[in-house]
Amino acid sequence: MLLEICANSYQSAKNAQDAGADRIELCSELAVGGITPSYGVIKQVVSELDIETYVLIRPRSGNFCYSEKEIEVIKKDIQICKTLGCHGIVSGVLKSDNSIDIERTRELIELSKPLPFTFHRAFDLVQNPKEALEQLIDLGANRILTSGQQPKAMAGIALLKALKRHAQNRIIILAGSGISSENAAAFKTAGLDEIHASASELISPESSEYFGNTPQTVSSLTEIRAILKAIRYDL
């Protein structure tokens, strides 16, 4: 089973590499579900580390229905990631009714090539997940990051298994949200091939009422190693 770490900083990315994770999804601001990291962070991670690096391209928090100008920003960020030598793109667009925006998502997948494309957890908002899965296969997406349409992936494990069966190896189902060393083995038992975790630990409880009360976290070496031990019995 492959482990992808959702890394919110250079240090989180380095910890993921040092602990033996297979891949990272590089982003910032996990408290809002992640947004596109800065150019500087992307460049530093890709140039100084060896771990496979996919980058989340999400211009803001909130919904996944974007204006034309926001789509322009997304496309420019994808081009920057390709120039910097990133290994994959994580993105996706919905319509106002939370169905997949076929035309815009196709544009992003085509622009991302030859890099693999992960459709992110916007998938968890669609009304018909199996229909959406077929649409993403037709569009050429390589994987879907999903919690099984539940706040935490453990609660969505039945749908995750159903999506895996329905996919028939045509697209990868990447399970994510609330996965830890305590429950990671359940996803291996369920037959899933990849999991996604932030493995976060608090490094600074300081906050400010002026700038939000979000604590500072980093991906934990200890927790990543514990997850790997739980899904790889030879460790």
PDB file of C-alpha atoms in Angstrom:
ATOM      1  CA  MET A   1       0.000   0.000   0.000  1.00  0.00           C
ATOM      2  CA  LEU A   2       1.227   3.484  -0.904  1.00  0.00           C
ATOM      3  CA  LEU A   3       1.247   6.346   1.596  1.00  0.00           C
ATOM      4  CA  GLU A   4       0.824   9.948   0.459  1.00  0.00           C
ATOM      5  CA  ILE A   5       1.424  12.640   3.064  1.00  0.00           C
ATOM      6  CA  CYS A   6      -0.424  15.945   2.839  1.00  0.00           C
ATOM      7  CA  ALA A   7       2.511  18.249   3.535  1.00  0.00           C
ATOM      8  CA  ASN A   8       1.759  21.841   4.542  1.00  0.00           C
ATOM      9  CA  SER A   9       5.342  23.143   4.510  1.00  0.00           C
ATOM     10  CA  TYR A  10       8.912  22.369   3.530  1.00  0.00           C
ATOM     11  CA  GLN A  11       9.495  20.805   6.955  1.00  0.00           C
ATOM     12  CA  SER A  12       6.456  18.559   6.587  1.00  0.00           C
ATOM     13  CA  ALA A  13       7.701  17.477   3.161  1.00  0.00           C
ATOM     14  CA  LYS A  14      11.170  16.729   4.547  1.00  0.00           C
ATOM     15  CA  ASN A  15       9.686  14.762   7.429  1.00  0.00           C
ATOM     16  CA  ALA A  16       7.616  12.740   4.960  1.00  0.00           C
ATOM     17  CA  GLN A  17      10.740  11.925   2.968  1.00  0.00           C
ATOM     18  CA  ASP A  18      12.846  11.119   6.025  1.00  0.00           C
ATOM     19  CA  ALA A  19      10.138   8.841   7.454  1.00  0.00           C
ATOM     20  CA  GLY A  20       9.836   6.870   4.219  1.00  0.00           C
ATOM     21  CA  ALA A  21       6.511   8.047   2.767  1.00  0.00           C
ATOM     22  CA  ASP A  22       6.003   7.370  -0.925  1.00  0.00           C
ATOM     23  CA  ARG A  23       4.661  10.724  -2.070  1.00  0.00           C
ATOM     24  CA  ILE A  24       3.464  14.097  -0.834  1.00  0.00           C
ATOM     25  CA  GLU A  25       0.637  16.383  -1.759  1.00  0.00           C
ATOM     26  CA  LEU A  26       2.170  19.785  -1.146  1.00  0.00           C
ATOM     27  CA  CYS A  27      -0.254  22.496  -0.040  1.00  0.00           C
ATOM     28  CA  SER A  28      -0.725  25.232   2.538  1.00  0.00           C
ATOM     29  CA  GLU A  29      -3.435  26.084   5.070  1.00  0.00           C
ATOM     30  CA  LEU A  30      -4.734  22.658   6.054  1.00  0.00           C
ATOM     31  CA  ALA A  31      -7.248  24.329   8.366  1.00  0.00           C
ATOM     32  CA  VAL A  32      -9.311  25.351   5.309  1.00  0.00           C
ATOM     33  CA  GLY A  33      -8.804  22.099   3.431  1.00  0.00           C
ATOM     34  CA  GLY A  34      -5.617  23.208   1.712  1.00  0.00           C
ATOM     35  CA  ILE A  35      -4.817  25.828  -0.906  1.00  0.00           C
ATOM     36  CA  THR A  36      -2.001  26.266  -3.427  1.00  0.00           C
ATOM     37  CA  PRO A  37       1.390  26.652  -1.733  1.00  0.00           C
ATOM     38  CA  SER A  38       3.717  29.497  -2.622  1.00  0.00           C
ATOM     39  CA  TYR A  39       6.160  29.425  -5.516  1.00  0.00           C
ATOM     40  CA  GLY A  40       9.028  29.544  -3.037  1.00  0.00           C
ATOM     41  CA  VAL A  41       7.854  26.492  -1.100  1.00  0.00           C
ATOM     42  CA  ILE A  42       7.260  24.474  -4.263  1.00  0.00           C
ATOM     43  CA  LYS A  43      10.700  25.349  -5.650  1.00  0.00           C
ATOM     44  CA  GLN A  44      12.451  24.563  -2.379  1.00  0.00           C
ATOM     45  CA  VAL A  45      10.758  21.184  -1.970  1.00  0.00           C
ATOM     46  CA  VAL A  46      11.301  20.052  -5.558  1.00  0.00           C
ATOM     47  CA  SER A  47      14.906  21.248  -5.758  1.00  0.00           C
ATOM     48  CA  GLU A  48      16.092  20.053  -2.329  1.00  0.00           C
ATOM     49  CA  LEU A  49      14.096  16.858  -1.743  1.00  0.00           C
ATOM     50  CA  ASP A  50      13.741  13.634  -3.698  1.00  0.00           C
ATOM     51  CA  ILE A  51      10.230  12.585  -2.660  1.00  0.00           C
ATOM     52  CA  GLU A  52       7.575  12.443  -5.383  1.00  0.00           C
ATOM     53  CA  THR A  53       5.734  15.752  -5.145  1.00  0.00           C
ATOM     54  CA  TYR A  54       2.179  16.428  -6.274  1.00  0.00           C
ATOM     55  CA  VAL A  55       0.952  19.985  -5.769  1.00  0.00           C
ATOM     56  CA  LEU A  56      -2.540  21.062  -4.773  1.00  0.00           C
ATOM     57  CA  ILE A  57      -3.828  23.731  -7.138  1.00  0.00           C
ATOM     58  CA  ARG A  58      -6.708  25.436  -5.356  1.00  0.00           C
ATOM     59  CA  PRO A  59      -6.661  29.248  -5.487  1.00  0.00           C
ATOM     60  CA  ARG A  60      -8.806  29.857  -2.407  1.00  0.00           C
ATOM     61  CA  SER A  61     -10.849  28.226   0.313  1.00  0.00           C
ATOM     62  CA  GLY A  62     -14.591  27.715  -0.006  1.00  0.00           C
ATOM     63  CA  ASN A  63     -16.390  26.002  -2.847  1.00  0.00           C
ATOM     64  CA  PHE A  64     -14.938  24.556  -6.055  1.00  0.00           C
ATOM     65  CA  CYS A  65     -16.933  26.624  -8.539  1.00  0.00           C
ATOM     66  CA  TYR A  66     -14.473  29.111  -9.983  1.00  0.00           C
ATOM     67  CA  SER A  67     -14.694  32.299 -12.013  1.00  0.00           C
ATOM     68  CA  GLU A  68     -12.898  32.698 -15.321  1.00  0.00           C
ATOM     69  CA  LYS A  69     -10.190  34.741 -13.622  1.00  0.00           C
ATOM     70  CA  GLU A  70      -9.717  32.050 -10.963  1.00  0.00           C
ATOM     71  CA  ILE A  71      -9.404  29.428 -13.696  1.00  0.00           C
ATOM     72  CA  GLU A  72      -6.686  31.560 -15.282  1.00  0.00           C
ATOM     73  CA  VAL A  73      -4.829  31.540 -11.940  1.00  0.00           C
ATOM     74  CA  ILE A  74      -5.193  27.744 -11.672  1.00  0.00           C
ATOM     75  CA  LYS A  75      -3.827  27.257 -15.184  1.00  0.00           C
ATOM     76  CA  LYS A  76      -0.873  29.540 -14.522  1.00  0.00           C
ATOM     77  CA  ASP A  77      -0.059  27.657 -11.315  1.00  0.00           C
ATOM     78  CA  ILE A  78      -0.146  24.324 -13.173  1.00  0.00           C
ATOM     79  CA  GLN A  79       2.275  25.716 -15.744  1.00  0.00           C
ATOM     80  CA  ILE A  80       4.585  26.926 -12.968  1.00  0.00           C
ATOM     81  CA  CYS A  81       4.530  23.485 -11.321  1.00  0.00           C
ATOM     82  CA  LYS A  82       5.468  21.827 -14.598  1.00  0.00           C
ATOM     83  CA  THR A  83       8.323  24.284 -15.101  1.00  0.00           C
ATOM     84  CA  LEU A  84       9.634  23.642 -11.586  1.00  0.00           C
ATOM     85  CA  GLY A  85       9.695  19.870 -12.105  1.00  0.00           C
ATOM     86  CA  CYS A  86       6.791  18.757  -9.926  1.00  0.00           C
ATOM     87  CA  HIS A  87       5.601  15.190 -10.390  1.00  0.00           C
ATOM     88  CA  GLY A  88       1.807  15.557 -10.354  1.00  0.00           C
ATOM     89  CA  ILE A  89      -1.131  17.946 -10.088  1.00  0.00           C
ATOM     90  CA  VAL A  90      -4.067  17.832  -7.654  1.00  0.00           C
ATOM     91  CA  SER A  91      -7.076  19.943  -8.618  1.00  0.00           C
ATOM     92  CA  GLY A  92     -10.630  19.908  -9.956  1.00  0.00           C
ATOM     93  CA  VAL A  93     -13.629  22.083 -10.712  1.00  0.00           C
ATOM     94  CA  LEU A  94     -17.332  21.731  -9.900  1.00  0.00           C
ATOM     95  CA  LYS A  95     -20.400  23.475 -11.245  1.00  0.00           C
ATOM     96  CA  SER A  96     -22.759  25.384  -8.948  1.00  0.00           C
ATOM     97  CA  ASP A  97     -24.877  22.237  -8.492  1.00  0.00           C
ATOM     98  CA  ASN A  98     -21.761  20.315  -7.321  1.00  0.00           C
ATOM     99  CA  SER A  99     -21.554  18.214 -10.466  1.00  0.00           C
ATOM    100  CA  ILE A 100     -18.154  17.938 -12.123  1.00  0.00           C
ATOM    101  CA  ASP A 101     -17.397  20.789 -14.493  1.00  0.00           C
ATOM    102  CA  ILE A 102     -16.455  18.551 -17.393  1.00  0.00           C
ATOM    103  CA  GLU A 103     -15.141  21.243 -19.726  1.00  0.00           C
ATOM    104  CA  ARG A 104     -12.941  23.022 -17.204  1.00  0.00           C
ATOM    105  CA  THR A 105     -11.649  19.859 -15.568  1.00  0.00           C
ATOM    106  CA  ARG A 106     -10.744  18.512 -19.020  1.00  0.00           C
ATOM    107  CA  GLU A 107      -8.775  21.686 -19.690  1.00  0.00           C
ATOM    108  CA  LEU A 108      -6.832  21.268 -16.442  1.00  0.00           C
ATOM    109  CA  ILE A 109      -6.081  17.595 -17.072  1.00  0.00           C
ATOM    110  CA  GLU A 110      -4.880  18.322 -20.601  1.00  0.00           C
ATOM    111  CA  LEU A 111      -2.757  21.238 -19.402  1.00  0.00           C
ATOM    112  CA  SER A 112      -1.213  19.060 -16.675  1.00  0.00           C
ATOM    113  CA  LYS A 113       0.013  16.405 -19.107  1.00  0.00           C
ATOM    114  CA  PRO A 114       2.337  14.577 -19.064  1.00  0.00           C
ATOM    115  CA  LEU A 115       1.986  14.856 -15.279  1.00  0.00           C
ATOM    116  CA  PRO A 116      -0.603  12.624 -13.590  1.00  0.00           C
ATOM    117  CA  PHE A 117      -3.745  14.351 -12.347  1.00  0.00           C
ATOM    118  CA  THR A 118      -5.561  13.710  -9.066  1.00  0.00           C
ATOM    119  CA  PHE A 119      -9.127  14.998  -8.760  1.00  0.00           C
ATOM    120  CA  HIS A 120      -9.273  16.236  -5.171  1.00  0.00           C
ATOM    121  CA  ARG A 121     -11.932  16.001  -2.467  1.00  0.00           C
ATOM    122  CA  ALA A 122     -14.352  18.183  -4.355  1.00  0.00           C
ATOM    123  CA  PHE A 123     -15.435  14.688  -5.408  1.00  0.00           C
ATOM    124  CA  ASP A 124     -17.012  14.246  -1.978  1.00  0.00           C
ATOM    125  CA  LEU A 125     -19.633  16.864  -2.862  1.00  0.00           C
ATOM    126  CA  VAL A 126     -20.964  15.232  -6.039  1.00  0.00           C
ATOM    127  CA  GLN A 127     -24.469  13.763  -5.934  1.00  0.00           C
ATOM    128  CA  ASN A 128     -23.744  10.601  -7.922  1.00  0.00           C
ATOM    129  CA  PRO A 129     -20.219   9.365  -7.118  1.00  0.00           C
ATOM    130  CA  LYS A 130     -20.209   6.402  -9.514  1.00  0.00           C
ATOM    131  CA  GLU A 131     -21.333   8.579 -12.398  1.00  0.00           C
ATOM    132  CA  ALA A 132     -18.678  11.136 -11.453  1.00  0.00           C
ATOM    133  CA  LEU A 133     -16.078   8.374 -11.313  1.00  0.00           C
ATOM    134  CA  GLU A 134     -16.935   7.352 -14.877  1.00  0.00           C
ATOM    135  CA  GLN A 135     -16.716  10.971 -15.995  1.00  0.00           C
ATOM    136  CA  LEU A 136     -13.251  11.340 -14.485  1.00  0.00           C
ATOM    137  CA  ILE A 137     -12.095   8.121 -16.132  1.00  0.00           C
ATOM    138  CA  ASP A 138     -13.316   9.444 -19.475  1.00  0.00           C
ATOM    139  CA  LEU A 139     -11.481  12.723 -18.847  1.00  0.00           C
ATOM    140  CA  GLY A 140      -8.222  10.917 -18.211  1.00  0.00           C
ATOM    141  CA  ALA A 141      -7.784  11.605 -14.488  1.00  0.00           C
ATOM    142  CA  ASN A 142      -5.368   9.221 -12.793  1.00  0.00           C
ATOM    143  CA  ARG A 143      -6.807   9.113  -9.293  1.00  0.00           C
ATOM    144  CA  ILE A 144      -9.540  10.464  -7.034  1.00  0.00           C
ATOM    145  CA  LEU A 145      -8.838  11.695  -3.508  1.00  0.00           C
ATOM    146  CA  THR A 146     -11.964  10.966  -1.479  1.00  0.00           C
ATOM    147  CA  SER A 147     -13.203  10.244   2.025  1.00  0.00           C
ATOM    148  CA  GLY A 148     -16.113   8.215   0.683  1.00  0.00           C
ATOM    149  CA  GLN A 149     -18.334  11.300   0.989  1.00  0.00           C
ATOM    150  CA  GLN A 150     -18.067  11.350   4.770  1.00  0.00           C
ATOM    151  CA  PRO A 151     -16.245  13.792   7.072  1.00  0.00           C
ATOM    152  CA  LYS A 152     -13.750  11.013   7.871  1.00  0.00           C
ATOM    153  CA  ALA A 153     -12.707   8.179   5.582  1.00  0.00           C
ATOM    154  CA  MET A 154     -13.398   5.466   8.178  1.00  0.00           C
ATOM    155  CA  ALA A 155     -17.084   6.380   8.041  1.00  0.00           C
ATOM    156  CA  GLY A 156     -16.950   6.287   4.239  1.00  0.00           C
ATOM    157  CA  ILE A 157     -15.103   3.000   3.888  1.00  0.00           C
ATOM    158  CA  ALA A 158     -18.101   1.156   2.397  1.00  0.00           C
ATOM    159  CA  LEU A 159     -18.334   3.657  -0.466  1.00  0.00           C
ATOM    160  CA  LEU A 160     -14.559   3.640  -0.886  1.00  0.00           C
ATOM    161  CA  LYS A 161     -14.682  -0.126  -1.382  1.00  0.00           C
ATOM    162  CA  ALA A 162     -17.602   0.199  -3.792  1.00  0.00           C
ATOM    163  CA  LEU A 163     -15.773   2.835  -5.825  1.00  0.00           C
ATOM    164  CA  LYS A 164     -12.655   0.649  -5.932  1.00  0.00           C
ATOM    165  CA  ARG A 165     -14.712  -2.263  -7.269  1.00  0.00           C
ATOM    166  CA  HIS A 166     -16.514  -0.064  -9.780  1.00  0.00           C
ATOM    167  CA  ALA A 167     -13.258   1.469 -11.028  1.00  0.00           C
ATOM    168  CA  GLN A 168     -11.885  -1.935 -12.081  1.00  0.00           C
ATOM    169  CA  ASN A 169      -8.334  -0.571 -12.054  1.00  0.00           C
ATOM    170  CA  ARG A 170      -9.205   2.191 -14.526  1.00  0.00           C
ATOM    171  CA  ILE A 171      -8.535   4.912 -11.932  1.00  0.00           C
ATOM    172  CA  ILE A 172      -6.955   4.892  -8.468  1.00  0.00           C
ATOM    173  CA  ILE A 173      -9.088   5.531  -5.395  1.00  0.00           C
ATOM    174  CA  LEU A 174      -6.945   7.445  -2.885  1.00  0.00           C
ATOM    175  CA  ALA A 175      -8.590   7.352   0.543  1.00  0.00           C
ATOM    176  CA  GLY A 176      -8.086  10.418   2.718  1.00  0.00           C
ATOM    177  CA  SER A 177      -9.397  12.339   5.761  1.00  0.00           C
ATOM    178  CA  GLY A 178      -8.746  11.323   9.322  1.00  0.00           C
ATOM    179  CA  ILE A 179      -6.410   8.445   8.458  1.00  0.00           C
ATOM    180  CA  SER A 180      -3.868   7.699  11.173  1.00  0.00           C
ATOM    181  CA  SER A 181      -1.682   4.907  12.491  1.00  0.00           C
ATOM    182  CA  GLU A 182      -4.676   3.709  14.529  1.00  0.00           C
ATOM    183  CA  ASN A 183      -6.945   3.025  11.550  1.00  0.00           C
ATOM    184  CA  ALA A 184      -4.667   2.823   8.486  1.00  0.00           C
ATOM    185  CA  ALA A 185      -4.659  -0.983   8.444  1.00  0.00           C
ATOM    186  CA  ALA A 186      -8.435  -0.989   7.923  1.00  0.00           C
ATOM    187  CA  PHE A 187      -7.971   0.570   4.490  1.00  0.00           C
ATOM    188  CA  LYS A 188      -5.412  -2.057   3.529  1.00  0.00           C
ATOM    189  CA  THR A 189      -7.834  -4.771   4.662  1.00  0.00           C
ATOM    190  CA  ALA A 190     -10.565  -3.103   2.585  1.00  0.00           C
ATOM    191  CA  GLY A 191      -8.440  -3.636  -0.515  1.00  0.00           C
ATOM    192  CA  LEU A 192      -7.487  -0.031  -1.202  1.00  0.00           C
ATOM    193  CA  ASP A 193      -4.097   0.613  -2.759  1.00  0.00           C
ATOM    194  CA  GLU A 194      -3.302   4.142  -1.579  1.00  0.00           C
ATOM    195  CA  ILE A 195      -4.015   6.294   1.477  1.00  0.00           C
ATOM    196  CA  HIS A 196      -3.543  10.003   2.175  1.00  0.00           C
ATOM    197  CA  ALA A 197      -2.797  11.450   5.621  1.00  0.00           C
ATOM    198  CA  SER A 198      -1.476  14.669   7.099  1.00  0.00           C
ATOM    199  CA  ALA A 199       0.025  12.886  10.148  1.00  0.00           C
ATOM    200  CA  SER A 200       0.011  16.263  11.866  1.00  0.00           C
ATOM    201  CA  GLU A 201       1.419  17.181  15.241  1.00  0.00           C
ATOM    202  CA  LEU A 202       1.118  20.520  16.991  1.00  0.00           C
ATOM    203  CA  ILE A 203       4.365  22.464  17.103  1.00  0.00           C
ATOM    204  CA  SER A 204       3.107  25.859  18.270  1.00  0.00           C
ATOM    205  CA  PRO A 205      -0.154  26.508  20.138  1.00  0.00           C
ATOM    206  CA  GLU A 206       0.297  30.254  19.831  1.00  0.00           C
ATOM    207  CA  SER A 207      -2.497  32.100  18.077  1.00  0.00           C
ATOM    208  CA  SER A 208      -3.797  35.618  17.699  1.00  0.00           C
ATOM    209  CA  GLU A 209      -7.322  36.956  17.683  1.00  0.00           C
ATOM    210  CA  TYR A 210      -6.183  39.351  14.956  1.00  0.00           C
ATOM    211  CA  PHE A 211      -4.926  36.678  12.574  1.00  0.00           C
ATOM    212  CA  GLY A 212      -7.106  33.687  13.351  1.00  0.00           C
ATOM    213  CA  ASN A 213      -6.726  31.059  16.016  1.00  0.00           C
ATOM    214  CA  THR A 214      -5.149  28.382  13.844  1.00  0.00           C
ATOM    215  CA  PRO A 215      -2.363  26.432  15.582  1.00  0.00           C
ATOM    216  CA  GLN A 216       0.861  25.623  13.732  1.00  0.00           C
ATOM    217  CA  THR A 217       1.275  21.963  12.756  1.00  0.00           C
ATOM    218  CA  VAL A 218       3.814  19.810  10.952  1.00  0.00           C
ATOM    219  CA  SER A 219       3.733  16.259   9.606  1.00  0.00           C
ATOM    220  CA  SER A 220       5.180  14.025  12.311  1.00  0.00           C
ATOM    221  CA  LEU A 221       8.107  11.690  11.651  1.00  0.00           C
ATOM    222  CA  THR A 222       6.856   9.374  14.379  1.00  0.00           C
ATOM    223  CA  GLU A 223       3.280   9.215  13.095  1.00  0.00           C
ATOM    224  CA  ILE A 224       4.310   8.687   9.475  1.00  0.00           C
ATOM    225  CA  ARG A 225       6.544   5.808  10.502  1.00  0.00           C
ATOM    226  CA  ALA A 226       3.706   4.359  12.600  1.00  0.00           C
ATOM    227  CA  ILE A 227       1.314   4.519   9.637  1.00  0.00           C
ATOM    228  CA  LEU A 228       3.870   2.790   7.425  1.00  0.00           C
ATOM    229  CA  LYS A 229       4.354   0.098  10.030  1.00  0.00           C
ATOM    230  CA  ALA A 230       0.587  -0.448  10.184  1.00  0.00           C
ATOM    231  CA  ILE A 231       0.258  -0.950   6.416  1.00  0.00           C
ATOM    232  CA  ARG A 232       3.548  -2.733   5.740  1.00  0.00           C
ATOM    233  CA  TYR A 233       3.995  -5.724   7.935  1.00  0.00           C
ATOM    234  CA  ASP A 234       7.666  -6.073   7.037  1.00  0.00           C
ATOM    235  CA  LEU A 235       8.658  -2.828   8.764  1.00  0.00           C
TER     236      LEU A 235
END
